[in-house]
């Protein structure tokens, strides 16, 4: 990890960019939504590897994934000469929260949840994230939620629900669905207080290595020390995709977007995940979705467009 002594540390601007190289405001106005959309589209590409990893030890795969991602992030930082501030004080708690909620417990909620609920139930829970981010995100920045963004978040959520559909569940499955919702929101909200100083690269790196340590411990305790040795070549290839595309690239895009357009508006783009998954399924030879799914896609697009419109009286 690259660090600088105190006199050498430059002022870090919004989203971790140097004040002298910060993109002009008009650049941020379109790169923020672009990065958020691309990041969530990559997350939706998990459909391409989920089937491959169905018989792999969950925690061993995730531990390898985040270890590889941490190593790649450190290499990128070293090659680019980008400095990552060392977390201090309460920042460790925020980063630990990001790692444990968004990376560790989220995976537990999804995997354990589908044993008690149909996958669509978990999908609907994740689809509710835009509403939570639109309402809670601004409060972390000590501002009021923007009504237009809150309405747009509801529209996006309705569209995402149409895409994912409904499903059956029991009380335990419902509990895991709620856990998934809270953890997915925590991945973004708990990063907001540290994004300005640590930047997207810093938050991503520290959250990833903390998650890797936790997941190795869980894997050793629940799956045994030999679990990682059971991974086959196709498991490792899928894990590499998770590490590079869905962790390194998607995390950097997402946290940069959150820093530029805020968690409320960025949260609208979580509606892209089920859309990307549906499209990815078709590209992999799956059945073409029915009319209700395409209606949901259209509703998601409308919601995102509504949310990105300037607030009345000026963009906040």
GROMACS .gro file of C-alpha atoms in nm:
model
  316
    1UNK     CA    1   0.000   0.000   0.000
    2UNK     CA    2   0.135   0.344  -0.091
    3UNK     CA    3   0.138   0.611   0.178
    4UNK     CA    4   0.277   0.961   0.206
    5UNK     CA    5   0.421   1.149   0.499
    6UNK     CA    6   0.207   1.432   0.626
    7UNK     CA    7   0.380   1.723   0.443
    8UNK     CA    8   0.346   1.543   0.110
    9UNK     CA    9  -0.024   1.469   0.129
   10UNK     CA   10  -0.215   1.682  -0.117
   11UNK     CA   11  -0.563   1.813  -0.056
   12UNK     CA   12  -0.810   1.550  -0.153
   13UNK     CA   13  -1.124   1.675  -0.318
   14UNK     CA   14  -1.464   1.526  -0.369
   15UNK     CA   15  -1.459   1.155  -0.450
   16UNK     CA   16  -1.091   1.138  -0.369
   17UNK     CA   17  -0.966   1.342  -0.666
   18UNK     CA   18  -0.685   1.591  -0.635
   19UNK     CA   19  -0.814   1.950  -0.638
   20UNK     CA   20  -0.577   2.035  -0.924
   21UNK     CA   21  -0.694   1.745  -1.140
   22UNK     CA   22  -1.057   1.737  -1.036
   23UNK     CA   23  -1.284   1.699  -1.339
   24UNK     CA   24  -1.485   2.011  -1.426
   25UNK     CA   25  -1.841   2.019  -1.298
   26UNK     CA   26  -1.991   1.955  -1.640
   27UNK     CA   27  -1.777   1.640  -1.670
   28UNK     CA   28  -1.905   1.511  -1.337
   29UNK     CA   29  -2.263   1.572  -1.448
   30UNK     CA   30  -2.242   1.287  -1.698
   31UNK     CA   31  -1.955   1.070  -1.576
   32UNK     CA   32  -2.128   1.007  -1.242
   33UNK     CA   33  -2.438   0.846  -1.396
   34UNK     CA   34  -2.222   0.670  -1.656
   35UNK     CA   35  -1.997   0.515  -1.391
   36UNK     CA   36  -2.296   0.414  -1.176
   37UNK     CA   37  -2.469   0.248  -1.470
   38UNK     CA   38  -2.158   0.064  -1.588
   39UNK     CA   39  -2.075  -0.049  -1.235
   40UNK     CA   40  -2.419  -0.194  -1.175
   41UNK     CA   41  -2.425  -0.355  -1.521
   42UNK     CA   42  -2.104  -0.537  -1.428
   43UNK     CA   43  -2.263  -0.651  -1.102
   44UNK     CA   44  -2.553  -0.786  -1.306
   45UNK     CA   45  -2.306  -0.990  -1.512
   46UNK     CA   46  -2.277  -1.230  -1.218
   47UNK     CA   47  -2.541  -1.431  -1.402
   48UNK     CA   48  -2.259  -1.547  -1.629
   49UNK     CA   49  -2.073  -1.720  -1.345
   50UNK     CA   50  -2.335  -1.804  -1.082
   51UNK     CA   51  -2.412  -2.141  -1.235
   52UNK     CA   52  -2.044  -2.234  -1.255
   53UNK     CA   53  -1.997  -2.170  -0.883
   54UNK     CA   54  -2.312  -2.349  -0.767
   55UNK     CA   55  -2.116  -2.649  -0.637
   56UNK     CA   56  -1.814  -2.454  -0.507
   57UNK     CA   57  -1.754  -2.376  -0.136
   58UNK     CA   58  -1.910  -2.031  -0.095
   59UNK     CA   59  -1.679  -1.870   0.158
   60UNK     CA   60  -1.360  -2.010   0.006
   61UNK     CA   61  -1.460  -1.866  -0.332
   62UNK     CA   62  -1.540  -1.527  -0.182
   63UNK     CA   63  -1.216  -1.527   0.020
   64UNK     CA   64  -1.010  -1.598  -0.292
   65UNK     CA   65  -1.213  -1.338  -0.483
   66UNK     CA   66  -1.145  -1.055  -0.240
   67UNK     CA   67  -0.782  -1.155  -0.188
   68UNK     CA   68  -0.720  -1.136  -0.563
   69UNK     CA   69  -0.910  -0.807  -0.582
   70UNK     CA   70  -0.701  -0.656  -0.301
   71UNK     CA   71  -0.377  -0.759  -0.473
   72UNK     CA   72  -0.493  -0.614  -0.806
   73UNK     CA   73  -0.601  -0.288  -0.641
   74UNK     CA   74  -0.262  -0.254  -0.471
   75UNK     CA   75  -0.089  -0.319  -0.805
   76UNK     CA   76  -0.303  -0.055  -0.977
   77UNK     CA   77  -0.225   0.197  -0.705
   78UNK     CA   78   0.147   0.125  -0.727
   79UNK     CA   79   0.160   0.149  -1.107
   80UNK     CA   80  -0.042   0.471  -1.119
   81UNK     CA   81   0.140   0.626  -0.822
   82UNK     CA   82  -0.190   0.706  -0.655
   83UNK     CA   83  -0.168   0.755  -0.279
   84UNK     CA   84  -0.425   0.599  -0.047
   85UNK     CA   85  -0.455   0.768   0.293
   86UNK     CA   86  -0.427   0.542   0.595
   87UNK     CA   87  -0.764   0.523   0.775
   88UNK     CA   88  -0.772   0.678   1.118
   89UNK     CA   89  -1.000   0.667   1.419
   90UNK     CA   90  -1.364   0.609   1.336
   91UNK     CA   91  -1.285   0.555   0.970
   92UNK     CA   92  -1.186   0.197   1.055
   93UNK     CA   93  -1.535   0.138   1.194
   94UNK     CA   94  -1.701   0.271   0.878
   95UNK     CA   95  -1.476   0.059   0.656
   96UNK     CA   96  -1.537  -0.246   0.872
   97UNK     CA   97  -1.909  -0.184   0.835
   98UNK     CA   98  -1.879  -0.163   0.456
   99UNK     CA   99  -1.682  -0.489   0.444
  100UNK     CA  100  -1.893  -0.687   0.689
  101UNK     CA  101  -2.232  -0.569   0.564
  102UNK     CA  102  -2.185  -0.522   0.192
  103UNK     CA  103  -1.932  -0.798   0.125
  104UNK     CA  104  -1.961  -1.066   0.396
  105UNK     CA  105  -2.315  -1.066   0.539
  106UNK     CA  106  -2.468  -0.980   0.201
  107UNK     CA  107  -2.333  -1.305   0.056
  108UNK     CA  108  -2.454  -1.497   0.361
  109UNK     CA  109  -2.802  -1.346   0.321
  110UNK     CA  110  -2.823  -1.434  -0.047
  111UNK     CA  111  -2.694  -1.791  -0.018
  112UNK     CA  112  -2.877  -1.885   0.301
  113UNK     CA  113  -3.187  -1.696   0.190
  114UNK     CA  114  -3.243  -1.897  -0.128
  115UNK     CA  115  -3.267  -2.210   0.089
  116UNK     CA  116  -3.585  -2.065   0.242
  117UNK     CA  117  -3.713  -1.837  -0.034
  118UNK     CA  118  -3.729  -1.833  -0.411
  119UNK     CA  119  -3.448  -1.626  -0.568
  120UNK     CA  120  -3.700  -1.367  -0.685
  121UNK     CA  121  -3.778  -1.282  -0.321
  122UNK     CA  122  -3.414  -1.191  -0.260
  123UNK     CA  123  -3.417  -1.000  -0.589
  124UNK     CA  124  -3.716  -0.795  -0.480
  125UNK     CA  125  -3.540  -0.711  -0.153
  126UNK     CA  126  -3.238  -0.581  -0.343
  127UNK     CA  127  -3.474  -0.392  -0.575
  128UNK     CA  128  -3.593  -0.188  -0.275
  129UNK     CA  129  -3.243  -0.048  -0.220
  130UNK     CA  130  -3.300   0.270  -0.430
  131UNK     CA  131  -3.577   0.384  -0.194
  132UNK     CA  132  -3.360   0.328   0.113
  133UNK     CA  133  -3.064   0.512  -0.041
  134UNK     CA  134  -3.283   0.801  -0.160
  135UNK     CA  135  -3.423   0.854   0.191
  136UNK     CA  136  -3.123   0.775   0.414
  137UNK     CA  137  -2.834   0.883   0.189
  138UNK     CA  138  -2.903   1.258   0.204
  139UNK     CA  139  -2.945   1.242   0.582
  140UNK     CA  140  -2.585   1.121   0.615
  141UNK     CA  141  -2.481   1.435   0.428
  142UNK     CA  142  -2.701   1.643   0.660
  143UNK     CA  143  -2.939   1.741   0.380
  144UNK     CA  144  -3.304   1.666   0.317
  145UNK     CA  145  -3.405   1.388   0.079
  146UNK     CA  146  -3.490   1.529  -0.264
  147UNK     CA  147  -3.858   1.455  -0.337
  148UNK     CA  148  -3.798   1.397  -0.708
  149UNK     CA  149  -3.523   1.143  -0.635
  150UNK     CA  150  -3.740   0.966  -0.376
  151UNK     CA  151  -4.027   0.938  -0.627
  152UNK     CA  152  -3.785   0.818  -0.895
  153UNK     CA  153  -3.649   0.557  -0.654
  154UNK     CA  154  -3.999   0.418  -0.602
  155UNK     CA  155  -4.045   0.400  -0.981
  156UNK     CA  156  -3.710   0.218  -1.023
  157UNK     CA  157  -3.801  -0.025  -0.747
  158UNK     CA  158  -4.137  -0.103  -0.907
  159UNK     CA  159  -3.963  -0.163  -1.240
  160UNK     CA  160  -3.703  -0.389  -1.079
  161UNK     CA  161  -3.979  -0.588  -0.906
  162UNK     CA  162  -4.146  -0.642  -1.244
  163UNK     CA  163  -3.814  -0.770  -1.382
  164UNK     CA  164  -3.740  -1.007  -1.093
  165UNK     CA  165  -4.098  -1.115  -1.032
  166UNK     CA  166  -4.241  -1.245  -0.707
  167UNK     CA  167  -4.184  -1.566  -0.519
  168UNK     CA  168  -4.266  -1.784  -0.218
  169UNK     CA  169  -4.087  -1.762   0.114
  170UNK     CA  170  -4.113  -1.859   0.480
  171UNK     CA  171  -4.040  -1.640   0.782
  172UNK     CA  172  -3.670  -1.730   0.779
  173UNK     CA  173  -3.645  -1.648   0.410
  174UNK     CA  174  -3.811  -1.313   0.472
  175UNK     CA  175  -3.556  -1.242   0.744
  176UNK     CA  176  -3.269  -1.319   0.509
  177UNK     CA  177  -3.429  -1.099   0.242
  178UNK     CA  178  -3.441  -0.807   0.486
  179UNK     CA  179  -3.079  -0.877   0.584
  180UNK     CA  180  -2.984  -0.864   0.216
  181UNK     CA  181  -3.165  -0.532   0.173
  182UNK     CA  182  -2.993  -0.372   0.473
  183UNK     CA  183  -2.650  -0.505   0.377
  184UNK     CA  184  -2.679  -0.392   0.015
  185UNK     CA  185  -2.773  -0.042   0.132
  186UNK     CA  186  -2.494  -0.049   0.390
  187UNK     CA  187  -2.239  -0.112   0.115
  188UNK     CA  188  -2.310   0.241  -0.010
  189UNK     CA  189  -2.431   0.432   0.296
  190UNK     CA  190  -2.149   0.329   0.530
  191UNK     CA  191  -1.894   0.444   0.273
  192UNK     CA  192  -2.031   0.798   0.247
  193UNK     CA  193  -1.857   0.937   0.561
  194UNK     CA  194  -1.512   0.821   0.442
  195UNK     CA  195  -1.536   0.868   0.065
  196UNK     CA  196  -1.427   1.231   0.067
  197UNK     CA  197  -1.094   1.170   0.244
  198UNK     CA  198  -1.011   0.815   0.135
  199UNK     CA  199  -1.151   0.833  -0.217
  200UNK     CA  200  -1.298   0.551  -0.423
  201UNK     CA  201  -0.965   0.368  -0.441
  202UNK     CA  202  -0.906   0.388  -0.067
  203UNK     CA  203  -1.254   0.274   0.032
  204UNK     CA  204  -1.243  -0.011  -0.220
  205UNK     CA  205  -0.898  -0.135  -0.114
  206UNK     CA  206  -0.956  -0.125   0.260
  207UNK     CA  207  -1.306  -0.273   0.243
  208UNK     CA  208  -1.185  -0.554   0.018
  209UNK     CA  209  -0.889  -0.665   0.230
  210UNK     CA  210  -1.095  -0.648   0.550
  211UNK     CA  211  -1.360  -0.866   0.384
  212UNK     CA  212  -1.093  -1.109   0.263
  213UNK     CA  213  -0.960  -1.158   0.617
  214UNK     CA  214  -1.312  -1.213   0.755
  215UNK     CA  215  -1.407  -1.457   0.479
  216UNK     CA  216  -1.090  -1.663   0.520
  217UNK     CA  217  -1.172  -1.698   0.888
  218UNK     CA  218  -1.533  -1.800   0.813
  219UNK     CA  219  -1.421  -2.045   0.543
  220UNK     CA  220  -1.168  -2.212   0.772
  221UNK     CA  221  -1.425  -2.241   1.052
  222UNK     CA  222  -1.720  -2.366   0.845
  223UNK     CA  223  -1.574  -2.531   0.535
  224UNK     CA  224  -1.238  -2.650   0.663
  225UNK     CA  225  -0.881  -2.571   0.554
  226UNK     CA  226  -0.907  -2.797   0.250
  227UNK     CA  227  -1.205  -2.618   0.093
  228UNK     CA  228  -0.994  -2.395  -0.129
  229UNK     CA  229  -0.817  -2.702  -0.268
  230UNK     CA  230  -1.146  -2.836  -0.403
  231UNK     CA  231  -1.182  -2.544  -0.646
  232UNK     CA  232  -1.159  -2.662  -1.007
  233UNK     CA  233  -1.026  -2.468  -1.306
  234UNK     CA  234  -1.372  -2.342  -1.401
  235UNK     CA  235  -1.430  -2.228  -1.042
  236UNK     CA  236  -1.106  -2.031  -1.047
  237UNK     CA  237  -1.190  -1.873  -1.384
  238UNK     CA  238  -1.529  -1.762  -1.254
  239UNK     CA  239  -1.370  -1.634  -0.933
  240UNK     CA  240  -1.122  -1.433  -1.140
  241UNK     CA  241  -1.415  -1.269  -1.320
  242UNK     CA  242  -1.573  -1.185  -0.985
  243UNK     CA  243  -1.246  -1.038  -0.859
  244UNK     CA  244  -1.160  -0.825  -1.161
  245UNK     CA  245  -1.486  -0.717  -1.323
  246UNK     CA  246  -1.732  -0.722  -1.035
  247UNK     CA  247  -1.500  -0.623  -0.751
  248UNK     CA  248  -1.210  -0.409  -0.876
  249UNK     CA  249  -1.373  -0.235  -1.173
  250UNK     CA  250  -1.733  -0.221  -1.049
  251UNK     CA  251  -1.636  -0.106  -0.698
  252UNK     CA  252  -1.418   0.177  -0.831
  253UNK     CA  253  -1.687   0.287  -1.075
  254UNK     CA  254  -1.957   0.272  -0.808
  255UNK     CA  255  -1.777   0.460  -0.532
  256UNK     CA  256  -1.658   0.724  -0.779
  257UNK     CA  257  -2.020   0.769  -0.889
  258UNK     CA  258  -2.145   0.794  -0.531
  259UNK     CA  259  -1.887   1.063  -0.463
  260UNK     CA  260  -1.995   1.261  -0.770
  261UNK     CA  261  -2.375   1.237  -0.773
  262UNK     CA  262  -2.450   1.129  -0.416
  263UNK     CA  263  -2.592   0.803  -0.278
  264UNK     CA  264  -2.953   0.894  -0.354
  265UNK     CA  265  -2.912   0.937  -0.728
  266UNK     CA  266  -2.646   0.667  -0.754
  267UNK     CA  267  -2.887   0.429  -0.582
  268UNK     CA  268  -3.128   0.460  -0.875
  269UNK     CA  269  -2.880   0.265  -1.085
  270UNK     CA  270  -2.908  -0.044  -0.866
  271UNK     CA  271  -3.219  -0.101  -1.077
  272UNK     CA  272  -2.980  -0.178  -1.363
  273UNK     CA  273  -2.868  -0.501  -1.190
  274UNK     CA  274  -3.177  -0.716  -1.262
  275UNK     CA  275  -3.198  -0.564  -1.611
  276UNK     CA  276  -2.835  -0.658  -1.684
  277UNK     CA  277  -2.897  -1.004  -1.541
  278UNK     CA  278  -3.199  -1.056  -1.766
  279UNK     CA  279  -3.010  -0.939  -2.075
  280UNK     CA  280  -2.707  -1.148  -1.978
  281UNK     CA  281  -2.925  -1.455  -1.945
  282UNK     CA  282  -3.050  -1.410  -2.302
  283UNK     CA  283  -2.695  -1.360  -2.431
  284UNK     CA  284  -2.594  -1.688  -2.265
  285UNK     CA  285  -2.865  -1.874  -2.452
  286UNK     CA  286  -3.142  -1.849  -2.196
  287UNK     CA  287  -3.508  -1.789  -2.283
  288UNK     CA  288  -3.616  -1.445  -2.397
  289UNK     CA  289  -3.799  -1.268  -2.109
  290UNK     CA  290  -4.171  -1.212  -2.140
  291UNK     CA  291  -4.354  -0.880  -2.185
  292UNK     CA  292  -4.375  -0.809  -1.810
  293UNK     CA  293  -3.996  -0.817  -1.781
  294UNK     CA  294  -3.953  -0.574  -2.070
  295UNK     CA  295  -4.217  -0.350  -1.917
  296UNK     CA  296  -4.010  -0.356  -1.597
  297UNK     CA  297  -3.698  -0.260  -1.793
  298UNK     CA  298  -3.882   0.038  -1.941
  299UNK     CA  299  -4.006   0.144  -1.596
  300UNK     CA  300  -3.651   0.127  -1.457
  301UNK     CA  301  -3.527   0.350  -1.741
  302UNK     CA  302  -3.805   0.602  -1.679
  303UNK     CA  303  -3.727   0.608  -1.307
  304UNK     CA  304  -3.355   0.666  -1.363
  305UNK     CA  305  -3.425   0.949  -1.610
  306UNK     CA  306  -3.669   1.113  -1.367
  307UNK     CA  307  -3.418   1.092  -1.085
  308UNK     CA  308  -3.136   1.246  -1.286
  309UNK     CA  309  -3.340   1.552  -1.382
  310UNK     CA  310  -3.226   1.868  -1.196
  311UNK     CA  311  -3.421   1.933  -0.879
  312UNK     CA  312  -3.667   2.220  -0.892
  313UNK     CA  313  -3.481   2.537  -0.809
  314UNK     CA  314  -3.146   2.397  -0.917
  315UNK     CA  315  -2.951   2.078  -0.885
  316UNK     CA  316  -2.858   2.002  -0.528
   0.00000   0.00000   0.00000
